[in-house]
PDB file of C-alpha atoms and ligand atoms in Angstrom:
ATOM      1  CA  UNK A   1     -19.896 -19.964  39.102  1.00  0.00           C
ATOM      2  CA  UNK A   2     -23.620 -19.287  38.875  1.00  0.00           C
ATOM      3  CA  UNK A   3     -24.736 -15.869  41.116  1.00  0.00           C
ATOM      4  CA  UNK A   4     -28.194 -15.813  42.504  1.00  0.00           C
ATOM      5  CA  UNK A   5     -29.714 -12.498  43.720  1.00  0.00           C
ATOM      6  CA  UNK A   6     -32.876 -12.847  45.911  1.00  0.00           C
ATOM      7  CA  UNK A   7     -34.596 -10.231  46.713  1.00  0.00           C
ATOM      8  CA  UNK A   8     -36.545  -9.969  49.909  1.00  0.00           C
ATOM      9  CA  UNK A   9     -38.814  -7.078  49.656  1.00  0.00           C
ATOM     10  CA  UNK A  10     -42.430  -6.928  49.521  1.00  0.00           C
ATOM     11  CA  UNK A  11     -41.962  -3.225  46.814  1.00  0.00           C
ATOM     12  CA  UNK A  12     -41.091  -3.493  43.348  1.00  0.00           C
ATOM     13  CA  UNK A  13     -38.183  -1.181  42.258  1.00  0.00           C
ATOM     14  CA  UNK A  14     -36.776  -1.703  46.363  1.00  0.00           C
ATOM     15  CA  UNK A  15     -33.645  -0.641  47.963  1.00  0.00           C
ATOM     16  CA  UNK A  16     -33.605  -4.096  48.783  1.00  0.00           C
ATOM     17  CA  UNK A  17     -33.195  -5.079  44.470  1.00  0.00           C
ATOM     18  CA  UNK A  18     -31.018  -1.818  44.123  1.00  0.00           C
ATOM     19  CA  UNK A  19     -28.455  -2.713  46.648  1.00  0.00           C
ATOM     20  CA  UNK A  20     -27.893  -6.246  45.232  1.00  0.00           C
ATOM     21  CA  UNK A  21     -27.395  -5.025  41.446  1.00  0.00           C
ATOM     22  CA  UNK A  22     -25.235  -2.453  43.065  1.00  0.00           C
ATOM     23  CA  UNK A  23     -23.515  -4.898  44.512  1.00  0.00           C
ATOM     24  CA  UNK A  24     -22.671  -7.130  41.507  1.00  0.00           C
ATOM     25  CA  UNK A  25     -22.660  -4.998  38.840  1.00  0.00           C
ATOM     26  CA  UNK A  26     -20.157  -6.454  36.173  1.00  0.00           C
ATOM     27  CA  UNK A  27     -21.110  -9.988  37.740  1.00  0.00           C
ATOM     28  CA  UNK A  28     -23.465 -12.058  35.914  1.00  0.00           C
ATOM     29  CA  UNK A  29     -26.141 -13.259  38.204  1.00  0.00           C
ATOM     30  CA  UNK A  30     -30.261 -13.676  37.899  1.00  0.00           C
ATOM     31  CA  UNK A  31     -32.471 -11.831  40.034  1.00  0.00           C
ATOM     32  CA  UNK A  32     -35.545 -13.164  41.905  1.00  0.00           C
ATOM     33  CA  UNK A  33     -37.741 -11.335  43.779  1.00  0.00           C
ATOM     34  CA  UNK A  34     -39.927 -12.504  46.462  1.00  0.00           C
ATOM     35  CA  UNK A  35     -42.058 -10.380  45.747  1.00  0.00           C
ATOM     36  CA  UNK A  36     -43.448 -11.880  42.511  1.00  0.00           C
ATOM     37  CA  UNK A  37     -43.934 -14.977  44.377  1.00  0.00           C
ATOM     38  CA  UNK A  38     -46.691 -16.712  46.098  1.00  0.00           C
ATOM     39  CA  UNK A  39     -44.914 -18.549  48.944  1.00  0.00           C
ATOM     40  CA  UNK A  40     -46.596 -20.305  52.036  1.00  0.00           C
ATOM     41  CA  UNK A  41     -45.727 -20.198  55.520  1.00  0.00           C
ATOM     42  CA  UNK A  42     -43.814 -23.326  56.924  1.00  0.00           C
ATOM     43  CA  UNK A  43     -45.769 -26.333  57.986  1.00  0.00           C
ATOM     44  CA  UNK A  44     -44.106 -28.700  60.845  1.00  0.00           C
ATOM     45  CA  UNK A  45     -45.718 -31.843  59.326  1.00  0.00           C
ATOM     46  CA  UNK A  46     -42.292 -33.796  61.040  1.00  0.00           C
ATOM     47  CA  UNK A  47     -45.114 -35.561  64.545  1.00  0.00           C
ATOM     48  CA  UNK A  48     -47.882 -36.295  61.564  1.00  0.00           C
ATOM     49  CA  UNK A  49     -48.242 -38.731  58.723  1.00  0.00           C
ATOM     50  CA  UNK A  50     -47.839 -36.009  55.774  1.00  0.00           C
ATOM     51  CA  UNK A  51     -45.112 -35.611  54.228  1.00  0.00           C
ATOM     52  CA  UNK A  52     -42.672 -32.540  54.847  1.00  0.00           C
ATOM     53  CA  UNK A  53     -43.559 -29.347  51.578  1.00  0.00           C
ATOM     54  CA  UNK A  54     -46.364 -28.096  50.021  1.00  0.00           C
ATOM     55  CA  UNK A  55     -46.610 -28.123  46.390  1.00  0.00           C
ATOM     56  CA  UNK A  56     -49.372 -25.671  46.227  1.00  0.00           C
ATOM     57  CA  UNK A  57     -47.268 -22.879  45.571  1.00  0.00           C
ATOM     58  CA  UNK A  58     -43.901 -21.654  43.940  1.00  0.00           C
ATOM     59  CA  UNK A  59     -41.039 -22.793  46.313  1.00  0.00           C
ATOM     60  CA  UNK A  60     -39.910 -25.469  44.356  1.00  0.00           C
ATOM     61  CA  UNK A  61     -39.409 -23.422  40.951  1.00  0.00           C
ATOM     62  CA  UNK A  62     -37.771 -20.544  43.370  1.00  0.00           C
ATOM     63  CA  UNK A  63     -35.798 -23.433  45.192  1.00  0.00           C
ATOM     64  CA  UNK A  64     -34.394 -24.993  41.954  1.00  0.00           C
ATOM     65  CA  UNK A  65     -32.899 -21.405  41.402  1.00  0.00           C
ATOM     66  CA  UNK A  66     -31.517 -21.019  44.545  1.00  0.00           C
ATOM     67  CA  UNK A  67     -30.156 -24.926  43.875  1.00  0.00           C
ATOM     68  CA  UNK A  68     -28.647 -24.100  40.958  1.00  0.00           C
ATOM     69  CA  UNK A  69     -26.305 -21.143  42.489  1.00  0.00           C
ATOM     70  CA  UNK A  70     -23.535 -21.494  43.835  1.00  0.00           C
ATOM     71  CA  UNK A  71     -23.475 -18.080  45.340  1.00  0.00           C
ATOM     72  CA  UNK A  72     -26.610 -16.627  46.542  1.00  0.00           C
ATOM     73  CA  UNK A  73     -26.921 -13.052  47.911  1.00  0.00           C
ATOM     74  CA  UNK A  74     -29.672 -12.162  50.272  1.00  0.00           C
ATOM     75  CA  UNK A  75     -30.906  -8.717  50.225  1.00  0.00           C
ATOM     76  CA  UNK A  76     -33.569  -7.957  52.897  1.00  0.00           C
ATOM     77  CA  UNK A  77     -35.203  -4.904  54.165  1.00  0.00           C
ATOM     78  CA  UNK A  78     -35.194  -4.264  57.867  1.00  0.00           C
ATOM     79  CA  UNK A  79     -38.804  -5.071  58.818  1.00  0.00           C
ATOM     80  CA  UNK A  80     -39.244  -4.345  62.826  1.00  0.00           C
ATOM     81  CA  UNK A  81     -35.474  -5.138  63.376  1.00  0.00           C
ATOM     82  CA  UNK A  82     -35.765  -8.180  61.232  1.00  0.00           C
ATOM     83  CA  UNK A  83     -35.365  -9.756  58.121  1.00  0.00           C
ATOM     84  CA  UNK A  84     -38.857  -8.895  56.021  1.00  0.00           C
ATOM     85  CA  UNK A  85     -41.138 -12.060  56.861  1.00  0.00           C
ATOM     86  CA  UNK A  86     -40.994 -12.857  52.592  1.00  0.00           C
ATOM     87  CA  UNK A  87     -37.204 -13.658  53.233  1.00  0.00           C
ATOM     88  CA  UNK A  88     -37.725 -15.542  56.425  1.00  0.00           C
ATOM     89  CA  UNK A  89     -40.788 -18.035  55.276  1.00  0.00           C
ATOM     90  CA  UNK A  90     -38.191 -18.568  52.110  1.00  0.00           C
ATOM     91  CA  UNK A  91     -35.675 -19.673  54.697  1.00  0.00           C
ATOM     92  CA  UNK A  92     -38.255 -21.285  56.905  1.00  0.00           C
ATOM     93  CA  UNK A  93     -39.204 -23.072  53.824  1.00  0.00           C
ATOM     94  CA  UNK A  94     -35.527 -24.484  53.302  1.00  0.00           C
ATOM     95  CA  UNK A  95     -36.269 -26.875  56.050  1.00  0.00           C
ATOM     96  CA  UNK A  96     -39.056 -28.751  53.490  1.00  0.00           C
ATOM     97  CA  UNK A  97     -35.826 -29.174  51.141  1.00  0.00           C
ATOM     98  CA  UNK A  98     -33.315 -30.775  54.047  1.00  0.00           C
ATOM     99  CA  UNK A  99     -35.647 -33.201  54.706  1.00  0.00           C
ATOM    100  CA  UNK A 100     -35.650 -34.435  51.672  1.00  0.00           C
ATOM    101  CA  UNK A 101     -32.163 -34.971  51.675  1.00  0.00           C
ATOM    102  CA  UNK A 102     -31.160 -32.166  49.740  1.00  0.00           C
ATOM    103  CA  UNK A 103     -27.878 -30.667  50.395  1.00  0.00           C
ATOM    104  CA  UNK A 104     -26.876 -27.217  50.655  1.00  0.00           C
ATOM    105  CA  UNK A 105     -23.415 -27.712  51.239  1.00  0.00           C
ATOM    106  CA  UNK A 106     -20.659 -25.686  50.154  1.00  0.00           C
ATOM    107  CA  UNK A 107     -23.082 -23.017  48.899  1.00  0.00           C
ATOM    108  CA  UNK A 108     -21.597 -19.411  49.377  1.00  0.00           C
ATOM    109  CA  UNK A 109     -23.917 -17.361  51.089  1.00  0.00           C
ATOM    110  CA  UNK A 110     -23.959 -13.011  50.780  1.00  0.00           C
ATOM    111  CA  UNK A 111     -26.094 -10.838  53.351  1.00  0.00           C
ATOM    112  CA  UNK A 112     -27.381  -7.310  52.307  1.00  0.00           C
ATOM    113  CA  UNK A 113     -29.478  -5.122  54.674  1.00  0.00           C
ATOM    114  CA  UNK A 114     -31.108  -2.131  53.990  1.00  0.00           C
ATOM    115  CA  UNK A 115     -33.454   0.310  56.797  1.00  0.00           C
ATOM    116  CA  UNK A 116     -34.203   3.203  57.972  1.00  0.00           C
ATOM    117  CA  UNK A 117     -33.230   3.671  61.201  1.00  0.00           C
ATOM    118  CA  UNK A 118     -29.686   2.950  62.316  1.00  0.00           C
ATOM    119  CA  UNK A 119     -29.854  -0.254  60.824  1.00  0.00           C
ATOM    120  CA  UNK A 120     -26.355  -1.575  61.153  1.00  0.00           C
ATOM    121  CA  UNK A 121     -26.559  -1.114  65.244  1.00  0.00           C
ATOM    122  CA  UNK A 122     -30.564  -1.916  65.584  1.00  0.00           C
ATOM    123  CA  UNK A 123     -30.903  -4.393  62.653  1.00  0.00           C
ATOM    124  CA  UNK A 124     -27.682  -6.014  61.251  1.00  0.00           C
ATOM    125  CA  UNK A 125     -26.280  -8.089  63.780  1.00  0.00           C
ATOM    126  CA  UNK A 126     -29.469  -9.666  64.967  1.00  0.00           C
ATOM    127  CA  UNK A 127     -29.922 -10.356  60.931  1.00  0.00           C
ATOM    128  CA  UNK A 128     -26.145 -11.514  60.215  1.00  0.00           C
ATOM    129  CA  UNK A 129     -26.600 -13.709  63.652  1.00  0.00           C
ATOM    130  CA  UNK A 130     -29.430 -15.616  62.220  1.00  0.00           C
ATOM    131  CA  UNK A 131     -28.553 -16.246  59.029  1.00  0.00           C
ATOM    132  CA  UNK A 132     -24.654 -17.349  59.397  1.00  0.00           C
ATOM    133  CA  UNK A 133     -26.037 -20.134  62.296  1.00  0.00           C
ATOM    134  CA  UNK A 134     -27.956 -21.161  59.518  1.00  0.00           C
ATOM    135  CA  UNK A 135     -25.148 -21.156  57.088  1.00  0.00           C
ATOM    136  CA  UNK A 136     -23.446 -23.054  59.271  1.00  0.00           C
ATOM    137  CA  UNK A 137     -26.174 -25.818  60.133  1.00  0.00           C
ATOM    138  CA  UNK A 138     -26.863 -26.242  56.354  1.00  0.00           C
ATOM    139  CA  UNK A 139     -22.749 -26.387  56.014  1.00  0.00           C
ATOM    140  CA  UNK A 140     -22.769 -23.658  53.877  1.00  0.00           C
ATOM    141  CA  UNK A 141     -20.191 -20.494  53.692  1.00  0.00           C
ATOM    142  CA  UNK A 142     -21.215 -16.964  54.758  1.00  0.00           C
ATOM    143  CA  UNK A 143     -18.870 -14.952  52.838  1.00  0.00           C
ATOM    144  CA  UNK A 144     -19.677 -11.495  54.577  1.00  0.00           C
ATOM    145  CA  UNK A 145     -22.540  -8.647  54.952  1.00  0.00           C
ATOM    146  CA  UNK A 146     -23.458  -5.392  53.903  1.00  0.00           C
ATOM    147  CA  UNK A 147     -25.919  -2.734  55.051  1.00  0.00           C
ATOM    148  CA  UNK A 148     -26.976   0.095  53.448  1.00  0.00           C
ATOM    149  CA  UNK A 149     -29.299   3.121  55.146  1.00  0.00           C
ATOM    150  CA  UNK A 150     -32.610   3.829  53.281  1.00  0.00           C
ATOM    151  CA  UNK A 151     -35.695   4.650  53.354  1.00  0.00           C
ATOM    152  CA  UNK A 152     -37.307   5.653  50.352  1.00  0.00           C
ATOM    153  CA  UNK A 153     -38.293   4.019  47.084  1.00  0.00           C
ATOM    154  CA  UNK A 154     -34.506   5.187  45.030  1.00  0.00           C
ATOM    155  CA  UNK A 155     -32.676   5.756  47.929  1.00  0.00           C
ATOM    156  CA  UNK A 156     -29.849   3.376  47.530  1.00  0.00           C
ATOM    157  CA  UNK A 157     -29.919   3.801  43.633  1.00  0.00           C
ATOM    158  CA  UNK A 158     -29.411   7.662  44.848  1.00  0.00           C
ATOM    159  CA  UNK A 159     -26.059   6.726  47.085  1.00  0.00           C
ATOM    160  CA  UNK A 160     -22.870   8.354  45.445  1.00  0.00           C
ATOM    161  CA  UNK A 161     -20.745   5.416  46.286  1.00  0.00           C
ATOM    162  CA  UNK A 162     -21.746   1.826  47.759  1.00  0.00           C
ATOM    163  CA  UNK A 163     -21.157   1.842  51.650  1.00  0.00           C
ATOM    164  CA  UNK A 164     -17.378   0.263  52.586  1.00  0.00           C
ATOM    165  CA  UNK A 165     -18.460  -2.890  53.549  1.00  0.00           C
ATOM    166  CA  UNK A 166     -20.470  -3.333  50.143  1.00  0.00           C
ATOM    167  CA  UNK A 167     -17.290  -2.237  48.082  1.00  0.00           C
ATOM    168  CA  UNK A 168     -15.589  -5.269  50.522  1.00  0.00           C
ATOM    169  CA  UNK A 169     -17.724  -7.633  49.372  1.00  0.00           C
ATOM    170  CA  UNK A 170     -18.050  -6.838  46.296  1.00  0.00           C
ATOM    171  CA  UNK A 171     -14.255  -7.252  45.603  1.00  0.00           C
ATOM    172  CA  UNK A 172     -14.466 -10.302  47.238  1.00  0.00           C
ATOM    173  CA  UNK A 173     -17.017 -11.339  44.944  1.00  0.00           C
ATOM    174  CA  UNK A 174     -15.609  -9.693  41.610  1.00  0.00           C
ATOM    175  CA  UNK A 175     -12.163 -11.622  42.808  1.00  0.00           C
ATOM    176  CA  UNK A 176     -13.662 -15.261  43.399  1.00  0.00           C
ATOM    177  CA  UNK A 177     -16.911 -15.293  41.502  1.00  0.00           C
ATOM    178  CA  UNK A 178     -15.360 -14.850  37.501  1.00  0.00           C
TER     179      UNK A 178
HETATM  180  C1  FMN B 201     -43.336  -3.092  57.795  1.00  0.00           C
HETATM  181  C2  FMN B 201     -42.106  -2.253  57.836  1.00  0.00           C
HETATM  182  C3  FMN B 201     -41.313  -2.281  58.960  1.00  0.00           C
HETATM  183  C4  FMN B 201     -40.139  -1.566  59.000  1.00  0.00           C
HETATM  184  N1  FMN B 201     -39.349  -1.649  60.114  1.00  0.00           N
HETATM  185  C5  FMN B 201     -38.139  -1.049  60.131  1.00  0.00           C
HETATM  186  C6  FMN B 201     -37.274  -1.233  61.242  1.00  0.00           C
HETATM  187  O1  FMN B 201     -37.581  -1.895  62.219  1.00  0.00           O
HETATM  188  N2  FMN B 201     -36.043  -0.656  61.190  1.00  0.00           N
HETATM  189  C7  FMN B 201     -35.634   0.090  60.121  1.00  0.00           C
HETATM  190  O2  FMN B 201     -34.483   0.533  60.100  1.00  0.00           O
HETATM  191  N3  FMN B 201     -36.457   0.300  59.044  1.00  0.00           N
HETATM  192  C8  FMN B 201     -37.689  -0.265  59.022  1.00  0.00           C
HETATM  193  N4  FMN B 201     -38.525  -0.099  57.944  1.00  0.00           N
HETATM  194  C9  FMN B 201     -38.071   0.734  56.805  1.00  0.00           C
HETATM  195  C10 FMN B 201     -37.464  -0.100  55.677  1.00  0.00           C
HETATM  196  O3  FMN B 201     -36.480  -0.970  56.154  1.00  0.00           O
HETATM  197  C11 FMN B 201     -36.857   0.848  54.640  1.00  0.00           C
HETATM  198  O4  FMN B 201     -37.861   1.669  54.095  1.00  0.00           O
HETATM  199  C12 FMN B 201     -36.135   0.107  53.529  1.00  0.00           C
HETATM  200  O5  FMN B 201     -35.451   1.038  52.724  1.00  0.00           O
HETATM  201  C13 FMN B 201     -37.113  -0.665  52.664  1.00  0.00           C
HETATM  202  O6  FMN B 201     -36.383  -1.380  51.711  1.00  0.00           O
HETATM  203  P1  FMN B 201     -37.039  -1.953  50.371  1.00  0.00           P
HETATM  204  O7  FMN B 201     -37.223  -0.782  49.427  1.00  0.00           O
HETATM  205  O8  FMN B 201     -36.025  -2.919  49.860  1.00  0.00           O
HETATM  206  O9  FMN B 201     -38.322  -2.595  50.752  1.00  0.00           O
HETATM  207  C14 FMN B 201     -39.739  -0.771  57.881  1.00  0.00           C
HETATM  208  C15 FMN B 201     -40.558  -0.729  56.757  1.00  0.00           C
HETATM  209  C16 FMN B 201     -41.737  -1.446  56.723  1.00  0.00           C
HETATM  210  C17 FMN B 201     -42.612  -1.384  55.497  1.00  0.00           C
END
């Protein structure tokens, strides 16, 4: 089993990072932060003669990570009761992928959230809504969310214990993941 930890905030050292190696500490994974990447917004090219992708930038070499996984955890901050936009143009960009007959099948997919204000009634279903309809349009598994409250650069490094739905997950990750 390969782990796959994307990050999905625009700060180095985020909550966003924190949370995930939280979260699978004792699990070997790799780490990938958005971040670090230079990633272009979606292009539609489906009612033209181009073909579907760009290849000016670095979704392929973050794509053939995320291919390589078989369990991929998503860790986003809450941008204005959102995923952060670095997240969603990754996703956006998945669609360049499935039309190129790439499957994502059978993937297991792991939601973390992290904001400031009252995330898990403001943020996290609107967040766990999107991205489990797109699990299941790409046929792939959501295996379960976690959302942690935080503001500050350190803030969920800080937390005494992981929040009860991360220690869920987490066993459910230590259990089937090793
Ligand atoms: C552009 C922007 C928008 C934000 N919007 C929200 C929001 O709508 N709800 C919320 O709870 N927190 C919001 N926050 C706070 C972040 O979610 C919070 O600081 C989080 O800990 C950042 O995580 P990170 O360190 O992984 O980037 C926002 C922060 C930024 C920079």
């Amino acid at each position: 089993m390969t782990t796959l930890l994307i990050d999905g905030s625009s700060r180095p050292h985020s909550n966003s990072a924190a949370f995930g190696e939280r979260l699978l500490v004792g699990i070997p994974h790799q780490t990938l932060h958005l971040a670090d990447a230079h990633l272009n917004f979606e292009r539609d090219t489906r009612e033209t003669d181009q073909p579907q992708g760009d290849a000016s930038d670095d979704y392929a070499q973050l794509f053939a990570q995320f291919q390589a996984a078989d369990t991929i955890v998503l860790s986003t901050p809450v941008y204005w009761y959102n995923m952060s936009g670095q997240l969603k143009v990754f996703i956006d960009r998945w669609f360049d992928s499935f039309s190129h007959g790439v499957s994502f099948a059978g993937k297991r997919l792991c939601l973390l959230i992290v904001g400031a204000d009252d995330p898990v009634h403001k943020a996290q279903p609107i967040i766990e809504q999107s991205v489990k309809l797109s699990c299941d349009w790409l046929k792939m598994t959501f295996m379960g969310t976690a959302t942690a409250v935080a503001d500050l650069p350190g803030d969920v490094a800080k937390l005494p214990v992981l929040p009860a739905d991360a220690q869920k997950l987490r066993q459910i990750l230590t259990l089937t993941t090793n």
